[in-house]
Amino acid sequence: MEKKLWKDHCVLLNKDEENELEISGYKTQGCRKALCIAGYFLSCGALLLLFYWKPEWDVWANCIRCSLEEADVVLLRTTDEFQRYSWKKVTWIDLSTLALPVGSNSDGPLVADKDSVINRAVMKPQLKMRCIQVQKIRYIWDFSVKEFKKVGSLEDSNTCHSIHHKFGAGLTREEQKIRQLVCGPNAIEVEIRPIWKLLFKEILNPFYVFQAFTLTLWLSQGYTEYSVAIIILSIISVGLTVYDLRQQSTKLHDLVDEHNKVQVTVCTKSKGCEERESCYLVPGDMFLLDGKKLSLPCDAVLIDGSCIVNEGMLTGESIPVTKTPLPLVESPMPWKTHSMEDYRRHVLFCGTEVIQVKPTGRGPARAIVLQTGFNTAKGDLVRSILYPKPVNFKLYRDAFKFIVGLSVIGMFGLIYTVCVFVSHKKPVADVVAMALLLLTVAVPPAIPAALTTGTVYAQRRLKKKKIFCISPQRINICGQINLVCFDKTGTLTEDGLDLWGVIPSEGSRFQKIHKFPSSTPLPWGPVCGAMASCHSLVVVDKKIQGDPLDLKMFDGTHWEVEDSSTAQDGVGALDTCIVRPGPKASNAPVEGIAILHQFPFSSGLQRMSVVSQKIGEEQYDLYMKGAPEIVSSFCRQDTVPANFLKELKMYTSQGFRVIALAHKVLNLGKDVDVSNLKREEAESGLVFLGLLVMENRLKQETKPVLQELTAARVRNVMVTGDNLQTAVTVARNAGMIHRGSKVILVEANEPEGSTPASIAWQLAEDCKENTAALCEVCANTEEKITLEGQTCNYHFAMNGKSYQVIIKHFYSLLPKILVNATVFARMSPGQKSSLIEEFQKLDYYVGMCGDGANDCGALKMAHAGISLSEQEASVASPFTSQIPNIQCVPELIREGRAALVASFAVVKYLTLYGLIQFVGTALLIWQLQIFGIHQYLIQDVIITLLVCLTMSLTEAYPKLAPYRPPGQLISPPLLLSITLNVCFTIIMQTCGFLLVKQQPWYVVLAGQRYGSPGNQTVSPTSPGENGTSSGAQSTVLSYEDATLWPLSSINCIIVAFVFSKGKPFRKPIYTNYVFSVLLALQLAICLFLFFTDVDAVYSGMQFLYTPMIWRVYVLLMLLVTFCVSFFTEDVILQNKHLWLLIKSCFGYQSNSQYRKWQRMLQGDPNWPPVNAEDFAAKSTDEIYVNPTYKYSDED
């Protein structure tokens, strides 16, 4: 019973999706609410503030637990490691206000689509439905499954047939109104957040609340100048943050607002078509694409006609994409499953631009609205910007632990102060004020803000280098990257392919190669026909546009694309693409070719086909081009040359990109509608035409960059959609795989019949000549696994198919393979994302560099995704480089390392500054004194604030070090650094405090504030009396104060210098001119105030004169502290070799998963397996590993 109650109370929303949430039901209770309101008043709003920070406490205090069906409030919790809470009110949608058709109140469905969640959510006869809105998405309560379901999109369960028949004629006017009310407007509305809202949100940050408490305390103690200085700085800081947030909000609003008011022609059932503003569109509406350029206002599925779309907004790559209509087929499968991962070819995405529309003979192109508003692809991207996923990085969690640790120290200070003041029988007000003062001194409230300064400066430097960032907190994570995945084409190699040659095939034999460029044009024949017509090129504004590969291939024929706006021959009436021989083309017996229909290319299918017709002839032709292995499988085997694989390998092993061409004559008869052709039927029994060989040159920056990364111990991995052999060759040429390294090809196969899944390990042939050199020592800069008796490394290479089989049947082998896999070929976009996730499971910090087109998922999944795109911000990835080569990768790692080290330095400095002040104040409190207002002012504003603002300005060191900076604040070197420096401070200040009491000129409390030592009259008084000076001054004036102030102030400058480490991650301190000059000025000011004998200065600073010799002693103490601190930090704590020695003495080993696997495999004499085959166990998914390859724990 309890279990059922819990199931009704708590379920998962968006199960197995990226934005999965746990949702629990609660009911507001009057008496609880009344008690909470009383609590708000009694606590002067503190309880309200606590509930603002902890929304779950708010719900638990005001409400009682109940089932979701009865709930009027829902509590939401993210299911990731952060487990953030929020709550939403359950509201009601009232449909009774609409003029609904007769019979709506009866048991009949409210909307025609019987599967629609709207029918299951309406409460009859009241015609109401319950709903909640979470992160801009609306959910309604489905009574049949007792869950909240998303609205604003068509049900995924619809088949191809039902989409055509249910929605092909449009919705009725009544249904449109119901859907408008339930789904809300079709608009991606980003409100420009009011300044007062942003201001409140910023001010209510716990950091500012703590600061407000601190300032109130200081003002009550009369520290007006310092408090005013901090208030002014806080106002500037809050003002800048609010301005920045407002700018971002305005920018995003302007970016999406233009697409909210597009005019579209919507068809209503039995009412005809009418122009309507796009915000009134609802899922299921049918609208016309009438040939005008249109920025799509929703996600829609094309049901008639085809069109060409620019998806640059989504992918960052402005290559026209051809969209084809959803086939009208009788299939019980949902339409997305029927089209497999290629359903996107039928979908027009919101925010993309329709360049060209090709209607069919039946009339204009038609599309059905799939999703509206924030449910669309564009809405999803905008939501990911509005609600970014928090970055899980130890630095921020460690900083919080630091603040907690300092607060504990502050609490000890508070107890100490209370004890001292109570023992002297001081008034309660003084005890409370002084105790709280020491608590606030220990915790510098600037730590969270200071962490961001390094990031802000790094972001500014990256911008100058044309690298743009939409997620600044990821910059610090870039400092930890130790593996980078690279896409090949357009990233490592030139974007454009150069046509190298064509190898025609006739009579199942390869003919003589036709090389490009050539003095003789390509002769007419099926190969020329395929190259002229098998592409997705379009003429936009009298310029041919399309995939770079298609453009190069078409250029090689010297044919021309006719602009559809000027087409003749009657064929152009269908807006068909026509190609004709150009003046430089070889003589062809045809006037031109009309491309009637396309089966577009996709990464999943790795092929494309077109149906064409020679002008003036009745015969239809189908041409196909694609990956050679795929195309040959569609051809009749008697037409494929026997040496096909050998020939293919010969070119791919030289790094060429090879495309296969095939052809088939279609017997369709007269006046047939080619758009209704089924792809599966058309693409069968083809004749193999030959191979198209394209040269894909390495970019000149690729090799040096990869060498630099390898030298810095950053692993390089290639993840490409290209052929495996080509990828291995490019990896060799680029230096990813070194000379003398073995390449082991991993091939895994699915189970067939009674044969279980198998995995084979084959030594690549081009390595055999290197076996003699196997004992040759590899470059010691490369991270490698040393094998027994040999020092050369090895690399695994595999294709997407094998990767999929390994994931499914050999998952336990995957980590072993991944720690040394370098080449992944023929990888689909989904597999790329999966691979990055698997690398992350091995504790790698993964960077991904791609061109943004089919790498979107991988770029988002990686710790740092870098898109090479001309757009300033590709929504696909956190980083975008406008310089289209991989030089941005080391640049980003450099800046990340510098920002990370800078953040650590600032945190260390602020901790020391707080503790230096804490120690000084604690010593003075022993005799019921504190530092003067101006003394605090100089330490806090003149020194610390300026140090925090300028310390991070030091630029990144140009050479990447072969190791990474520490990734966590709570690490032995860092904690030791802080602990030792605090010890030096305590020793120095305690010595100063005790030694000054031993001086012959020392008196307990001066009767005179200042005056020259010669004529100073001294009247000894006890600490409890005020002497001749006022109460406020007597709490400051003393020889201890005059000694401790210079010791603590100059100590702050010393630690700022010592912690500003330069090499190996940042340039030397003297290159940061602003910081260096500031430190010198600060030191000069402190020395001037300490050594000058000017009465006005002494009275303003509340100092007592001390003999010159004592001042020299104080200076010597500081000099000794500087030498000891500098030696400890630079020679001991920052000594990489010393730490490695200590680690080896204590037997410390890295806990990272990939390190554990490397150590395990290093002791395994039978790894890597070569020229062997393993099988998966038949009965279960467990893997059977050949005993010879099984490592034992004893090794």
Tab-separated table of N, CA and C in Angstrom, residues 13-14 17-21 133-139 150 187-190 252 256 372-389 860 875:
chain	number	residue	atom	x	y	z
A	13	LEU	N	9.353	12.714	-14.652
A	13	LEU	CA	8.869	13.516	-15.775
A	13	LEU	C	9.960	13.476	-16.854
A	14	ASN	N	9.588	13.331	-18.120
A	14	ASN	CA	10.554	13.233	-19.236
A	14	ASN	C	11.548	12.093	-19.005
A	17	GLU	N	15.151	11.196	-20.696
A	17	GLU	CA	15.550	12.332	-21.540
A	17	GLU	C	16.599	13.143	-20.797
A	18	GLU	N	17.207	14.082	-21.535
A	18	GLU	CA	18.279	14.898	-20.945
A	18	GLU	C	17.749	15.728	-19.777
A	19	ASN	N	16.474	16.194	-19.893
A	19	ASN	CA	15.905	17.049	-18.844
A	19	ASN	C	14.966	16.265	-17.921
A	20	GLU	N	15.395	15.060	-17.536
A	20	GLU	CA	14.575	14.212	-16.661
A	20	GLU	C	14.441	14.864	-15.278
A	21	LEU	N	13.211	14.819	-14.725
A	21	LEU	CA	12.937	15.399	-13.405
A	21	LEU	C	12.113	14.435	-12.574
A	133	GLN	N	3.652	24.311	-15.848
A	133	GLN	CA	4.617	24.793	-16.853
A	133	GLN	C	6.012	24.710	-16.255
A	134	VAL	N	6.869	23.887	-16.850
A	134	VAL	CA	8.230	23.686	-16.329
A	134	VAL	C	9.232	24.039	-17.419
A	135	GLN	N	10.104	24.978	-17.100
A	135	GLN	CA	11.141	25.421	-18.054
A	135	GLN	C	10.552	25.676	-19.442
A	136	LYS	N	9.482	26.456	-19.466
A	136	LYS	CA	8.806	26.923	-20.691
A	136	LYS	C	7.981	25.852	-21.407
A	137	ILE	N	7.988	24.618	-20.894
A	137	ILE	CA	7.219	23.536	-21.535
A	137	ILE	C	5.957	23.284	-20.710
A	138	ARG	N	4.813	23.120	-21.406
A	138	ARG	CA	3.547	22.881	-20.710
A	138	ARG	C	3.253	21.376	-20.649
A	139	TYR	N	2.828	20.930	-19.469
A	139	TYR	CA	2.444	19.528	-19.254
A	139	TYR	C	1.002	19.486	-18.774
A	150	LYS	N	3.605	15.966	-21.793
A	150	LYS	CA	3.981	17.160	-22.554
A	150	LYS	C	2.941	17.459	-23.633
A	187	ALA	N	5.171	30.416	-30.097
A	187	ALA	CA	6.156	31.502	-30.052
A	187	ALA	C	7.251	31.124	-29.070
A	188	ILE	N	8.485	31.454	-29.445
A	188	ILE	CA	9.603	31.257	-28.517
A	188	ILE	C	9.823	32.619	-27.873
A	189	GLU	N	9.104	32.827	-26.784
A	189	GLU	CA	9.139	34.148	-26.152
A	189	GLU	C	10.158	34.173	-25.029
A	190	VAL	N	11.185	34.980	-25.209
A	190	VAL	CA	12.181	35.176	-24.154
A	190	VAL	C	11.947	36.572	-23.615
A	252	LEU	N	19.141	37.647	-26.679
A	252	LEU	CA	18.422	36.405	-26.944
A	252	LEU	C	16.993	36.700	-27.395
A	256	VAL	N	15.361	35.620	-31.188
A	256	VAL	CA	14.239	34.701	-31.437
A	256	VAL	C	12.939	35.408	-31.803
A	372	THR	N	5.438	23.010	-31.643
A	372	THR	CA	5.357	24.471	-31.615
A	372	THR	C	6.111	25.013	-30.411
A	373	GLY	N	6.396	26.318	-30.479
A	373	GLY	CA	7.009	27.019	-29.348
A	373	GLY	C	8.305	26.405	-28.872
A	374	PHE	N	8.425	26.214	-27.555
A	374	PHE	CA	9.669	25.719	-26.965
A	374	PHE	C	9.871	24.219	-27.150
A	375	ASN	N	8.872	23.522	-27.734
A	375	ASN	CA	9.045	22.091	-28.009
A	375	ASN	C	9.874	21.860	-29.270
A	376	THR	N	10.067	22.903	-30.090
A	376	THR	CA	10.772	22.768	-31.368
A	376	THR	C	12.280	22.624	-31.147
A	377	ALA	N	12.977	22.304	-32.244
A	377	ALA	CA	14.443	22.160	-32.178
A	377	ALA	C	15.082	23.470	-31.738
A	378	LYS	N	14.572	24.584	-32.282
A	378	LYS	CA	15.128	25.883	-31.919
A	378	LYS	C	14.765	26.228	-30.475
A	379	GLY	N	13.515	25.906	-30.099
A	379	GLY	CA	13.075	26.146	-28.723
A	379	GLY	C	13.945	25.405	-27.734
A	380	ASP	N	14.335	24.192	-28.129
A	380	ASP	CA	15.193	23.361	-27.285
A	380	ASP	C	16.554	24.025	-27.085
A	381	LEU	N	17.104	24.600	-28.165
A	381	LEU	CA	18.391	25.289	-28.075
A	381	LEU	C	18.282	26.532	-27.196
A	382	VAL	N	17.178	27.276	-27.366
A	382	VAL	CA	16.988	28.492	-26.561
A	382	VAL	C	16.846	28.102	-25.085
A	383	ARG	N	16.138	26.999	-24.828
A	383	ARG	CA	15.976	26.535	-23.442
A	383	ARG	C	17.318	26.131	-22.844
A	384	SER	N	18.179	25.520	-23.675
A	384	SER	CA	19.490	25.107	-23.148
A	384	SER	C	20.349	26.331	-22.806
A	385	ILE	N	20.053	27.480	-23.449
A	385	ILE	CA	20.778	28.722	-23.101
A	385	ILE	C	20.149	29.346	-21.849
A	386	LEU	N	18.803	29.303	-21.776
A	386	LEU	CA	18.106	29.890	-20.627
A	386	LEU	C	18.338	29.083	-19.347
A	387	TYR	N	18.375	27.748	-19.502
A	387	TYR	CA	18.552	26.876	-18.329
A	387	TYR	C	19.773	25.981	-18.553
A	388	PRO	N	20.977	26.554	-18.487
A	388	PRO	CA	22.162	25.732	-18.780
A	388	PRO	C	22.356	24.656	-17.727
A	389	LYS	N	22.917	23.541	-18.173
A	389	LYS	CA	23.207	22.439	-17.251
A	389	LYS	C	24.381	22.885	-16.394
A	860	LYS	N	28.347	18.937	-27.637
A	860	LYS	CA	27.645	19.260	-26.389
A	860	LYS	C	28.043	18.307	-25.265
A	875	VAL	N	25.313	27.520	-31.689
A	875	VAL	CA	24.538	27.023	-30.548
A	875	VAL	C	24.880	25.571	-30.256
